[in-house]
Structures are given as C-alpha cells and as structure tokens.
Short mmCIF file of C-alpha atoms in Angstrom, two decimals:
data_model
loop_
_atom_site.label_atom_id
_atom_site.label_comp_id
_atom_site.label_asym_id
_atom_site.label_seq_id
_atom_site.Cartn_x
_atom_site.Cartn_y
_atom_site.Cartn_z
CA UNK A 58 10.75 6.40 0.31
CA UNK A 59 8.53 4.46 2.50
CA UNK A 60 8.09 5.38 6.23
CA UNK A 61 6.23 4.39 9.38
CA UNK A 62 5.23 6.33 12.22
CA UNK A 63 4.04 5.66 15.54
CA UNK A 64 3.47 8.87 17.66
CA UNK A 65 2.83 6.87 20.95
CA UNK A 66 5.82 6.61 22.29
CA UNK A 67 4.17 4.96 25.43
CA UNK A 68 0.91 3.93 26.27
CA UNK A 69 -0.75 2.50 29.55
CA UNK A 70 -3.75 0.01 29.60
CA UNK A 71 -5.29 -1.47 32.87
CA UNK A 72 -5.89 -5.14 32.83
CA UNK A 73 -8.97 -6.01 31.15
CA UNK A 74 -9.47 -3.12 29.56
CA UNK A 75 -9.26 -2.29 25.56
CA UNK A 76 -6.25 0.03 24.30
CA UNK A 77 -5.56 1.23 20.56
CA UNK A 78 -1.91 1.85 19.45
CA UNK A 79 -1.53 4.00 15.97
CA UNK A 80 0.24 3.75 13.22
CA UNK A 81 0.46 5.79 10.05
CA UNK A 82 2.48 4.91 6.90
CA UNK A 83 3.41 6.59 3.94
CA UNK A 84 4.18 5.01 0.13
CA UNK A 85 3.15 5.60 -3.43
CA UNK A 86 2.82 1.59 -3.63
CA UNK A 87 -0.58 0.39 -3.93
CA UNK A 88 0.36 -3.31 -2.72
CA UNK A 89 1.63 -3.95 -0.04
CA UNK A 90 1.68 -5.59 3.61
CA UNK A 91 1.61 -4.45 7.10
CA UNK A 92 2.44 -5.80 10.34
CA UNK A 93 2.22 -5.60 13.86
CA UNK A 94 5.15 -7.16 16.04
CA UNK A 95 5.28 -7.39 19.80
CA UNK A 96 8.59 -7.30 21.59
CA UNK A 97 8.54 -8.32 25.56
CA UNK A 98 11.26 -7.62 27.81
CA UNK A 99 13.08 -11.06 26.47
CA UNK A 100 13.49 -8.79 23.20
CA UNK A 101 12.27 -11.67 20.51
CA UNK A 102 10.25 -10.22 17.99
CA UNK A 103 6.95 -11.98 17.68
CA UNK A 104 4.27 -11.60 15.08
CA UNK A 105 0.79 -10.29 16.34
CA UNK A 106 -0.81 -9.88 13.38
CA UNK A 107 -0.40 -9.24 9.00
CA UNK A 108 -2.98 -7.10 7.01
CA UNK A 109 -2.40 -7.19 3.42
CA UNK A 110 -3.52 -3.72 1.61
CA UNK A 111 -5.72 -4.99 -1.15
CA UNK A 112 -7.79 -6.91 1.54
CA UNK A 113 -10.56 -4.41 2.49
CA UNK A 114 -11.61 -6.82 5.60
CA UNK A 115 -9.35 -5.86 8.57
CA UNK A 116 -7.23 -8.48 10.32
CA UNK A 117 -7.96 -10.30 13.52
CA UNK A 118 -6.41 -12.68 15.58
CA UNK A 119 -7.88 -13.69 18.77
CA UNK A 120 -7.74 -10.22 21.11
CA UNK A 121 -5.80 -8.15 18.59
CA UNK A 122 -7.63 -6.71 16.08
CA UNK A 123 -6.41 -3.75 13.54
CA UNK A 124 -8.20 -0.87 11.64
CA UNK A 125 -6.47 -0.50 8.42
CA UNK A 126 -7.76 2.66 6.73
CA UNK A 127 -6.24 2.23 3.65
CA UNK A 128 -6.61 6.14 2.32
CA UNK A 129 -5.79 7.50 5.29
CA UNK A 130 -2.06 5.31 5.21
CA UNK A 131 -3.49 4.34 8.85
CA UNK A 132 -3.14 0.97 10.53
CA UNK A 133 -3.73 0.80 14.57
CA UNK A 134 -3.53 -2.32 16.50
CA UNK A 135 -7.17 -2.94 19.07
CA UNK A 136 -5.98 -4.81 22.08
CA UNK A 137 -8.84 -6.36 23.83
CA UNK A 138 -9.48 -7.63 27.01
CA UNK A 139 -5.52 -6.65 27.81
CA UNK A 140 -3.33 -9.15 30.25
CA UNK A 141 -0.54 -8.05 32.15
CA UNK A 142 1.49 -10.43 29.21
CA UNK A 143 0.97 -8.00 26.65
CA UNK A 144 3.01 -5.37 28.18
CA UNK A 145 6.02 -5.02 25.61
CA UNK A 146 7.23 -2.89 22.92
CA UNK A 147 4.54 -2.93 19.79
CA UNK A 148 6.42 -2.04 16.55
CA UNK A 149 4.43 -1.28 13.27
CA UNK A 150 5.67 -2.62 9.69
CA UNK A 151 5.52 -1.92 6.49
CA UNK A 152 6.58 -4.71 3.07
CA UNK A 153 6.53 -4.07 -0.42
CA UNK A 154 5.09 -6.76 -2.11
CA UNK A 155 8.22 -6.56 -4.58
CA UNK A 156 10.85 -6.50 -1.63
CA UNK A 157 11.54 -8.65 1.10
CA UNK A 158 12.83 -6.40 3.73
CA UNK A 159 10.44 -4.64 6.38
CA UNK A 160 10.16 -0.57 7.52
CA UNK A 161 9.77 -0.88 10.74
CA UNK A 162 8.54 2.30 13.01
CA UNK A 163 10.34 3.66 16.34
CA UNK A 164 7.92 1.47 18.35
CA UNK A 165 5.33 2.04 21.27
CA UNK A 166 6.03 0.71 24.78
CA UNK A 167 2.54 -0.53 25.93
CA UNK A 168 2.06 -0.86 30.02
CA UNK A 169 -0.46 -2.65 31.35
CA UNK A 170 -1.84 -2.41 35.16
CA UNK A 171 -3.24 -4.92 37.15
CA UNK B 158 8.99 -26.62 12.29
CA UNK B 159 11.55 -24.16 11.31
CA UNK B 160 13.86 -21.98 13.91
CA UNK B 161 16.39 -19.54 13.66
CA UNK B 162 19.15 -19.31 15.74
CA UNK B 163 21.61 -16.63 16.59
CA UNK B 164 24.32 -16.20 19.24
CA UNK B 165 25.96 -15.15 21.32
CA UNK B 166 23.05 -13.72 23.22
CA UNK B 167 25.38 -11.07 25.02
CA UNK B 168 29.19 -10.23 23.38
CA UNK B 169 30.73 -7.32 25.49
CA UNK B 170 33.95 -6.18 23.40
CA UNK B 171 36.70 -3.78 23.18
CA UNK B 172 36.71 -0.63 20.91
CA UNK B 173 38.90 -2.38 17.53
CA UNK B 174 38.39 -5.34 18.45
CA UNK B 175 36.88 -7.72 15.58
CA UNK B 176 33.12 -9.28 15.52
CA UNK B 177 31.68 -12.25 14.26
CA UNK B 178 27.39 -13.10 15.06
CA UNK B 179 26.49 -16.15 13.46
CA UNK B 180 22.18 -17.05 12.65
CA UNK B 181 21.07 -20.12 11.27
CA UNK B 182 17.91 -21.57 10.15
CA UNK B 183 16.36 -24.80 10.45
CA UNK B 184 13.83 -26.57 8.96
CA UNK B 185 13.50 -24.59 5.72
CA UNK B 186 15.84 -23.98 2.81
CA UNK B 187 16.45 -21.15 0.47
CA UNK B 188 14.73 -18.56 2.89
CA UNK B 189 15.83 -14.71 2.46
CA UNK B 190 17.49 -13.65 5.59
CA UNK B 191 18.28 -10.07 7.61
CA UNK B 192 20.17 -8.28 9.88
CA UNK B 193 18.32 -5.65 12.36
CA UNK B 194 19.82 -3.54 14.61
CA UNK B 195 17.98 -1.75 17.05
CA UNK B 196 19.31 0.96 18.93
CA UNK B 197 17.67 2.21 22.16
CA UNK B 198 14.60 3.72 22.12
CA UNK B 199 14.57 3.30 18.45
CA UNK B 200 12.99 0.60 16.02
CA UNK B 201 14.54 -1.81 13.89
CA UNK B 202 17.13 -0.56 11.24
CA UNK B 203 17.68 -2.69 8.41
CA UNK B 204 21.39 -3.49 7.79
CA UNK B 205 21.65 -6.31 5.77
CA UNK B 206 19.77 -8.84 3.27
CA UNK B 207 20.14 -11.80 1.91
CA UNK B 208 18.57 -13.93 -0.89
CA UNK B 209 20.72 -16.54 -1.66
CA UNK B 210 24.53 -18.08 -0.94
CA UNK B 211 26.76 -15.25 -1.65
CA UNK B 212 24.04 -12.68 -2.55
CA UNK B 213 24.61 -9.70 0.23
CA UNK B 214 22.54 -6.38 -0.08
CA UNK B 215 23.76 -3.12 2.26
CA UNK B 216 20.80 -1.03 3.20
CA UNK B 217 23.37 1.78 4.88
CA UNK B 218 26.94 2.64 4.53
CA UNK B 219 28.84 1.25 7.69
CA UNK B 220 31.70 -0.41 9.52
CA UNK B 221 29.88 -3.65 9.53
CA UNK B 222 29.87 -6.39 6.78
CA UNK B 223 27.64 -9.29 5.88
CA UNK B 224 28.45 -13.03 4.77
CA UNK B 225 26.32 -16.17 3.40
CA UNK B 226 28.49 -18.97 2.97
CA UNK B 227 25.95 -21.68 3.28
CA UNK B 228 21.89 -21.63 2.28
CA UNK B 229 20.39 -21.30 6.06
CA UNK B 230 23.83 -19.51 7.33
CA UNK B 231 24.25 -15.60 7.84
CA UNK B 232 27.26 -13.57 9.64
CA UNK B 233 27.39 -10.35 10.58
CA UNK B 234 31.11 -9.16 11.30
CA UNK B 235 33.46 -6.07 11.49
CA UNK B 236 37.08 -6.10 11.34
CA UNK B 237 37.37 -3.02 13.95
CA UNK B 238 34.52 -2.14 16.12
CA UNK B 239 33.41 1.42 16.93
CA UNK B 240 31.60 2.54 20.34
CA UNK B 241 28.94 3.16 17.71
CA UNK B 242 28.43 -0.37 16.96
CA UNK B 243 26.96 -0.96 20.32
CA UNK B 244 23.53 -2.16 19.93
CA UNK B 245 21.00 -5.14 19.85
CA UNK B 246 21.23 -7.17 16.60
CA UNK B 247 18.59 -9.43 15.33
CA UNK B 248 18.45 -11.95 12.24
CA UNK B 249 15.66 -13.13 10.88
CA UNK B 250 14.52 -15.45 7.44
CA UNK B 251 11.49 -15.23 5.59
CA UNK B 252 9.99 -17.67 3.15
CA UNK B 253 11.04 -16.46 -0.62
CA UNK B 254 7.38 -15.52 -1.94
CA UNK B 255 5.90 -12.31 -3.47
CA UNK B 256 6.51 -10.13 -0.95
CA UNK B 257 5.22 -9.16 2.55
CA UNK B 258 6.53 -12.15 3.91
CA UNK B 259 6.03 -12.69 7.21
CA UNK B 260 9.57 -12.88 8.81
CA UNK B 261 10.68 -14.25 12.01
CA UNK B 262 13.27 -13.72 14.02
CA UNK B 263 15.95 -14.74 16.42
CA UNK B 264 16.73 -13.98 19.95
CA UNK B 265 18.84 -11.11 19.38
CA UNK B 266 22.57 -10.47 20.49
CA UNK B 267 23.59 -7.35 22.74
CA UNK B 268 26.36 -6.18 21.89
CA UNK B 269 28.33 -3.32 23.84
CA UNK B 270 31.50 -2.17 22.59
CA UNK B 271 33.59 -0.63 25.03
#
C-alpha cells in the first residue's frame, strides 16, 4: 500500500527567508502524481503545486518550488521569499494515475515570523 | 468557474443523534467526488468516493454512510453518531481523467459530537 510521510511536524521560517518542508513516499507504481496542499487557519484546502512522476523537470509555481527525487520516493516543497500568509498546515499527496482518490500525509504546520 | 459547496460549516450534536452534510458542485458535471475527514493533528483520511449517481466506494469500515442521488450531489450521513465521529469533514470533486487529478475542495464542516 501506498504511504506518505512528512517527519516535520512543525517548522518555523522568518519572513523573507527560504524554508524546505519534506516529504517521502512509498509505492511500487511507476506513474503517478504528487501534490502539495496548503491549509490556513480557515481550514480550505488549497492547491500549491502538482508534479507528475514521469516528468523529470521539477514543478514551480511562482515562490513554491519542489525537488522531486524520483528514486529516492522524495518530494519537498522550496518556499521562497516566505510571507507571513503562508503560515498554514502544508500536507503532501500522493495519486495513482489509475485511481482517483489522494494519500495524503499527517501534515507540517509551517510558522512564519515577521 | 466551478465551486463546491458544503455545509453546515459547524454542526454540534448529541451522541445518537443522526447526521446529514450535504456538498455540491457547480459548474462542472460528471466530476468524481470525496469525503475527508481529518482528525486533529492528523492528515486527511479518505472515507468515501464517488464516480457517478449511485456509485459509492468505502475506503474504511465505519458508522458513517455515503449517498449520490444527483450528478454534482454527495451526502455524508449516520443514523447514530459516536463521540468518535467528531471531526472536520471535507468534500471535494475532481475532473474524471486518468488519474492524479487535481481535486478541490470545500470549506469543511466541524463537527463535534457530544
């Protein structure tokens, strides 16, 4: 069975600065999708960004930026230049390509500090 | 533009008592659709999925049950409620496609069961 793991339970960031969340995954599949998904204190889920696994060129989207090391089952979310509006819960995802439904990890509570 | 909405945003009910959380979705038809629910300091446990009127897949055995009576409708409801049930539930849809769709969700209902 497929699982995701985020040992970070909680990380802190000061404003401005650049923080890297981790994420490692584990499945036999060799396509398949991964996402990142922020949730702020209003608790809606909102997408950050989608890598799919046969892609070799990592993801970006505007300040967030993953490394997706493929044989290493390792995908960590770069948060650049960080704003106090990133602070929120950052939950790591894993699709099968053949199934719908997402494994979502236990989540890392980001802080950041003005 | 599609949306998804789901409510009540906050339900506070008595152990037995029965539950009903409605989520629809607009703008789109024929889109898969999920129930989450996320217990504290945990991530997002799948409960429920749908991929068409009628068609209702259990992830894990529980005291909850799922219902699609129309394309862009999805209920989650119990006939008796446990303390255990307490918890934050989220729908969400995806597009049907090959997999690793990106899905988006609603605003989420907290529910405490008391």
């Amino acid at each position: 069975a497929q699982t995701v793991t985020q040992s970070q339970p909680e990380m802190s960031v000061q404003e401005a600065e650049t923080v890297t969340l981790s994420c490692t995954y584990d499945t036999s599949e060799s396509d398949y999708y991964l996402f990142w998904y922020k949730q702020p204190p209003s608790r809606q889920m909102i997408l950050v960004i989608r890598q799919e696994a046969y892609k070799q060129q990592n993801a970006t989207e505007n300040r967030f930026s993953v490394n997706f090391q493929k044989a290493a089952k390792s995908f960590s979310l770069k948060i650049s230049d960080s704003q106090l509006g990133d602070a929120a819960m950052y939950f790591c995802a894993y699709g099968r390509r053949s199934q719908g439904n997402l494994i979502f990890g236990k989540g890392t509570k980001l802080s950041v500090k003005p | 533009s599609q949306t998804i909405h789901q409510w009540p945003a906050t339900l506070v009910q008595p152990v037995g008592s029965p539950l009903s959380l409605e989520c629809t979705v607009e703008g789109t038809s024929n889109p898969n659709l999920y129930w989450y629910r996320q217990a504290a300091g945990r991530g997002l446990q799948l409960l429920f999925y749908s991929v068409g009127i009628g068609q209702i897949s259990s992830e894990v055995p529980q005291n909850l049950s799922a219902s699609r009576p129309q394309d862009r409708q999805f209920i989650l409801s119990s006939k008796k409620l446990l303390l255990s049930d307490s918890g934050f539930y989220l729908c969400a849809w995806s597009k049907k496609g090959t997999g690793g769709d990106i899905q988006y969700f609603g605003a989420g209902t907290r529910l405490s069961v008391l």
